[in-house]
């Protein structure tokens, strides 16, 4: 049977994995799709570089356009990363009728709707399973597995670097700075870790999951983001003492047709399944109205897990090619976008306050909560031997973000409060 | 647009859920598939029964054949259960060109290959996501999400009743008999619990998962089954003491092209993600050569979770109908079946022996292991105050089933061993 010809953009970690799987599983793949899948051309940064796999040097080019414009090529597999230039490649490839498989979360989070619209126009497939949570088939699950349900909440540990750092801090009582340094040495964190530790990477992935889960066009700007760089050893210690683990969670939730999406360090009750997800692993917890609680767990990054998702998408494209139905199953967000206001967003909060150690302080503080109608689940006061004064740990019941903002602003003006040391969302 | 017409066989728990979702989510579903999905006829056992939902009585019939033979109906949704009679309905429906969505694990485990062959012949879809692990989209995941990978091991908690019983025994130190009685009162266990507690239900589900995971035609007879009725309170206590949880695991694994499938109570290391799956929840752990460790968690049964999977399958059928590609994506097992021999099946074992409390006993016992080349991970001897003699707990390294059988046979003839109290597989 006529082979299906692939153009590969990028031969870094994931690209190498894709080549390995296509070569190693050629027989299995052909049996499934009915014809061989052949890599026709590979665009690389520099031709003369030592690589961990053997590639026919005649297939390599430094010019991505020569891959995009090759009329022999049916499918473009984009694993080079980047946004603006890469978008130009993808759009032209679609105009030329080529199908796209991409692992590029940045591209899909920023320009997903434009790219999917272009794909529909040209009846092309665009699949991007590998863009979120590496080897976990969560995109497929949201599109197909839960097509019948109404998804109410998605909570994701979708960044391996920050989960590694928080897990280590929790398990070893180590400081943020020390673990970050270690993660950089192990290659789990970039030399400039900003995108990971400040939650931007997670926010991009949550944009994609939110769009699919709520079937509305979520944009990156809709996501409220807070990273983990201010999480202290002490915060994690207090969390554990109260029965929580600290996790950087992306949380997308809706009520009726309004939704909110945040990425923030969150104290998760230890009994919640996502609290036990440690190290570089990822997990996505999905609460559907009908299906209830589900969770999907696996490697979030790495050569082979990510390549597994890329090649699974490739298999889907090739099956569609055989059936002549490419570009006909795209998910078009059809719901108007309605963001929750700060009055509508509600969750539990943890606060750690450094206060005067004298009578009446607790009364003043609880009075402020009462004034803004925030009710409390627990209050624990303890002297702090390292500080003058005392410490108060508070866990609220569900409180609106608007009310909590008022409480915190009020606290700033209270003389008995030296410092608001920490504020975290609480889940589970 | 022309509505798609459904015939429903069965209006029990799952059938009721299907009606609820189709009514409650009609708008969402139409937006996805481009036309309304309408229930045309429903076959029930008795017409005059009180039901928790309102159904137009003119749609009800006591004659399934009148549903199967209705030329207006495009898709049959089978949620009535049963095997032989149900198979006859399904086969005739396929001959009449109707697509099938079924939640029937017994049917698919016993006659899946015959039904799928008939479906291919008539270019019809047969989807059965709800047949395994209720609301967890594991079948889709094995077919599509991991199409690019080579699945090496599947471990499943696929029976909620037994997981509820073992979880309760572990959490409360209760006896098997007491918890079973409680589960029956709560409706988590049938009045005749044999199929659940003896592992037969799990074995049927593992037959389906093994066929999909290994792409070979696994039959129910290929599954070695042992249930939980002999698991004692003491076994679970010992398991916990060594850092394990007792779970009824279905384990399908392969090496090269040989595979084995078992269902048996297994001691799972507490650090393994599947050890934390408690109560009626289900989970399927999949180890792929490329993707590594993944796990999928959710409700394994119940009206709404199971109905979610049924209706998701229905959406897939209707999308295929619109594209005219039904029956073209069926997975045909293409690998010849090679079962592992007892020499090739290897795993760790836990043994609890009641022995004479005198010098030299341990030496005799370890000598037997050495004779059959089984090496040991740990041996703990302790006096048992309730018995004369002592108890020895042994955990082996990986040992072939053949060798272990020889060890156990030899033990039967050793005078110093009063009784082999327990033998369990160990994982993680």
XYZ file of N, CA and C in Angstrom, chain A residues 21 24-25 28-29 31-32 135-137 140-141 143-150 215 273 281 289-291 293-299 304-305 307-309 311-312 315 319-320 323 325 328-329 331 334-335, chain B residues 21 24-25 28-29 31-32 135-137 140-141 143-150 215 273 281 289-291 293-299 304-305 307-309 311-312 315 319-320 323 325 328-329 331 334-335:
300
model
N 9.889 5.707 17.860
C 8.639 4.931 17.865
C 8.260 4.522 16.451
N 10.684 1.711 15.610
C 10.548 0.532 16.470
C 9.202 -0.165 16.331
N 8.136 0.595 16.092
C 6.787 0.011 16.060
C 6.195 -0.006 14.644
N 3.605 -2.810 13.970
C 2.359 -2.589 14.707
C 1.550 -1.450 14.083
N 2.237 -0.377 13.737
C 1.544 0.793 13.196
C 0.937 0.477 11.832
N 0.005 -2.388 10.737
C -1.140 -3.281 10.928
C -2.387 -2.496 11.296
N -2.199 -1.427 12.047
C -3.354 -0.643 12.479
C -3.914 0.245 11.385
N 2.288 12.173 28.122
C 1.794 10.875 27.711
C 0.362 10.566 28.117
N -0.295 11.461 28.860
C -1.669 11.193 29.302
C -2.644 11.625 28.204
N -3.476 10.710 27.726
C -4.390 11.075 26.623
C -5.587 11.885 27.114
N -7.991 13.731 24.139
C -8.931 12.734 23.630
C -10.059 12.431 24.616
N -9.702 12.317 25.884
C -10.683 11.987 26.912
C -11.719 13.094 27.033
N -12.517 15.315 24.711
C -13.300 15.453 23.478
C -14.260 14.282 23.297
N -13.745 13.064 23.497
C -14.566 11.887 23.182
C -15.124 11.175 24.412
N -14.239 10.890 25.358
C -14.658 10.095 26.510
C -15.796 10.743 27.288
N -15.735 12.088 27.403
C -16.752 12.785 28.182
C -17.650 13.657 27.311
N -17.781 13.270 26.033
C -18.618 14.053 25.118
C -20.052 14.133 25.612
N -20.469 13.134 26.383
C -21.863 13.073 26.808
C -22.110 13.807 28.111
N -21.053 14.233 28.765
C -21.199 14.755 30.118
C -21.023 16.271 30.139
N -21.339 16.872 31.276
C -21.112 18.295 31.481
C -19.982 18.410 32.496
N -16.089 23.898 26.294
C -16.546 24.135 24.914
C -16.811 25.608 24.646
N -7.288 12.267 45.630
C -6.335 11.477 44.833
C -5.192 12.313 44.232
N 5.644 13.619 37.783
C 4.383 13.126 37.208
C 3.337 14.229 37.083
N -20.535 16.164 35.719
C -21.838 16.141 36.394
C -22.350 14.709 36.524
N -22.241 13.941 35.450
C -22.756 12.575 35.481
C -21.698 11.567 35.925
N -20.499 11.693 35.412
C -19.500 10.644 35.665
C -18.911 10.743 37.062
N -16.210 11.790 39.922
C -14.778 12.036 40.020
C -13.969 11.059 39.179
N -13.065 11.587 38.353
C -12.134 10.740 37.615
C -10.757 11.375 37.702
N -9.730 10.580 37.484
C -8.396 11.162 37.433
C -7.514 10.385 36.472
N -6.658 11.114 35.773
C -5.787 10.527 34.763
C -4.360 10.903 35.109
N -3.514 9.907 35.210
C -2.184 10.062 35.792
C -1.120 9.524 34.848
N 0.018 10.191 34.764
C 1.116 9.658 33.954
C 2.252 10.640 33.827
N 3.219 10.269 32.981
C 4.366 11.141 32.770
C 3.924 12.372 31.986
N 9.997 9.822 25.371
C 9.113 8.753 24.902
C 7.638 8.968 25.262
N 7.306 9.396 26.497
C 5.884 9.635 26.788
C 5.267 10.659 25.829
N 6.339 11.539 22.878
C 6.310 10.991 21.519
C 5.163 9.992 21.345
N 4.820 9.267 22.403
C 3.679 8.338 22.341
C 2.410 9.076 21.922
N 2.186 10.239 22.551
C 0.989 11.012 22.209
C 1.068 11.558 20.789
N 2.643 10.252 18.213
C 2.426 9.192 17.224
C 0.983 8.673 17.281
N 0.362 8.686 18.465
C -1.057 8.293 18.541
C -1.900 9.258 17.699
N -1.415 8.372 14.106
C -2.240 7.214 13.736
C -3.673 7.668 13.448
N -5.599 7.212 9.940
C -6.888 6.502 9.831
C -7.909 7.395 9.132
N -7.937 8.656 9.512
C -8.868 9.584 8.861
C -8.552 9.739 7.376
N -9.978 7.005 5.463
C -11.437 7.092 5.374
C -11.883 8.355 4.649
N -11.897 11.417 5.926
C -12.731 12.239 6.812
C -11.900 13.216 7.644
N -13.035 16.765 9.825
C -14.492 16.797 10.006
C -14.907 16.532 11.446
N -13.952 16.237 12.281
C -14.320 15.957 13.665
C -13.765 17.009 14.622
N -13.353 20.008 17.110
C -14.254 20.526 18.129
C -14.276 22.045 18.005
N -18.632 26.168 21.070
C -19.893 26.750 20.603
C -20.606 27.522 21.696
N -20.019 27.553 22.886
C -20.692 28.263 23.962
C -20.115 29.668 24.080
N -29.461 11.413 30.682
C -28.422 12.205 29.995
C -28.939 12.686 28.640
N -31.351 15.500 29.515
C -30.733 16.647 30.178
C -29.714 17.377 29.325
N -29.006 16.641 28.477
C -27.917 17.255 27.703
C -28.257 17.360 26.220
N -26.467 20.220 24.291
C -25.029 19.976 24.143
C -24.762 18.885 23.107
N -25.555 17.825 23.184
C -25.328 16.692 22.287
C -25.622 17.073 20.842
N -25.442 20.001 19.548
C -24.385 20.899 19.079
C -23.173 20.102 18.624
N -22.908 19.007 19.283
C -21.726 18.217 18.928
C -21.934 17.391 17.677
N -17.422 4.583 34.244
C -17.219 5.910 33.681
C -15.816 6.211 33.190
N -14.873 5.295 33.386
C -13.495 5.553 32.953
C -13.359 5.199 31.475
N -12.941 6.146 30.647
C -12.858 5.839 29.202
C -11.608 5.035 28.858
N -11.397 3.381 24.937
C -10.913 4.418 24.034
C -9.420 4.677 24.197
N -8.987 4.736 25.440
C -7.578 5.027 25.724
C -6.680 3.930 25.162
N -7.431 1.845 22.710
C -7.518 1.778 21.244
C -6.822 2.972 20.604
N -7.103 4.165 21.120
C -6.603 5.360 20.438
C -5.420 6.016 21.142
N -5.574 6.249 22.447
C -4.535 7.001 23.162
C -3.181 6.315 23.106
N -3.186 4.989 23.168
C -1.925 4.270 23.176
C -1.713 3.455 21.903
N -2.354 3.897 20.813
C -2.215 3.170 19.546
C -0.760 3.100 19.109
N 0.053 4.062 19.529
C 1.440 4.128 19.069
C 2.386 3.332 19.945
N 1.888 2.838 21.051
C 2.784 2.263 22.052
C 2.630 0.752 22.100
N 3.556 0.115 22.822
C 3.448 -1.328 23.051
C 3.121 -1.499 24.521
N -3.716 -6.747 21.486
C -4.162 -6.927 20.095
C -4.113 -8.384 19.660
N 0.563 3.797 42.864
C -0.659 4.600 42.805
C -1.949 3.790 42.945
N -14.518 2.619 43.969
C -13.825 3.152 42.792
C -13.068 2.075 42.030
N 5.488 0.578 26.916
C 6.938 0.581 26.709
C 7.448 2.016 26.579
N 6.753 2.843 25.812
C 7.210 4.218 25.598
C 6.622 5.186 26.623
N 5.340 5.065 26.911
C 4.691 6.078 27.756
C 5.029 5.902 29.235
N 4.491 4.701 33.052
C 3.385 4.407 33.959
C 2.243 5.408 33.803
N 1.034 4.903 33.637
C -0.146 5.770 33.620
C -1.226 5.101 34.459
N -2.178 5.901 34.909
C -3.297 5.301 35.634
C -4.564 6.109 35.393
N -5.671 5.412 35.297
C -6.960 6.020 35.012
C -7.930 5.598 36.102
N -8.555 6.578 36.718
C -9.288 6.378 37.967
C -10.692 6.952 37.858
N -11.679 6.268 38.412
C -13.026 6.829 38.413
C -14.043 5.833 38.931
N -15.315 6.216 38.808
C -16.379 5.339 39.276
C -16.480 4.148 38.330
N -25.244 6.949 36.634
C -24.774 8.051 35.799
C -23.376 7.844 35.215
N -22.394 7.361 36.006
C -21.080 7.136 35.396
C -21.153 6.165 34.219
N -23.739 5.401 32.396
C -24.501 6.014 31.307
C -23.661 7.045 30.546
N -22.751 7.718 31.239
C -21.849 8.660 30.564
C -21.077 7.969 29.452
N -20.545 6.784 29.780
C -19.783 6.047 28.774
C -20.682 5.570 27.641
N -23.434 6.969 26.538
C -23.828 8.079 25.646
C -22.618 8.626 24.879
N -21.412 8.568 25.482
C -20.214 8.973 24.736
C -20.029 8.063 23.515
N -22.515 9.126 20.919
C -22.037 10.308 20.192
C -21.049 9.883 19.106
N -21.530 10.553 15.145
C -20.523 11.266 14.343
C -20.097 10.430 13.140
N -19.886 9.151 13.369
C -19.525 8.269 12.256
C -20.641 8.185 11.222
N -20.541 11.036 8.981
C -19.403 10.979 8.062
C -19.475 9.753 7.153
N -18.796 6.646 8.026
C -17.628 5.785 8.214
C -17.833 4.755 9.325
N -15.688 1.108 10.251
C -14.415 1.093 9.540
C -13.222 1.284 10.463
N -13.503 1.536 11.732
C -12.376 1.745 12.644
C -12.296 0.642 13.690
N -11.237 -2.454 15.799
C -9.919 -3.012 16.083
C -10.004 -4.516 15.905
N -4.730 -8.727 15.643
C -3.984 -9.271 14.508
C -2.780 -10.091 14.945
N -2.581 -10.181 16.254
C -1.411 -10.941 16.698
C -1.831 -12.350 17.067
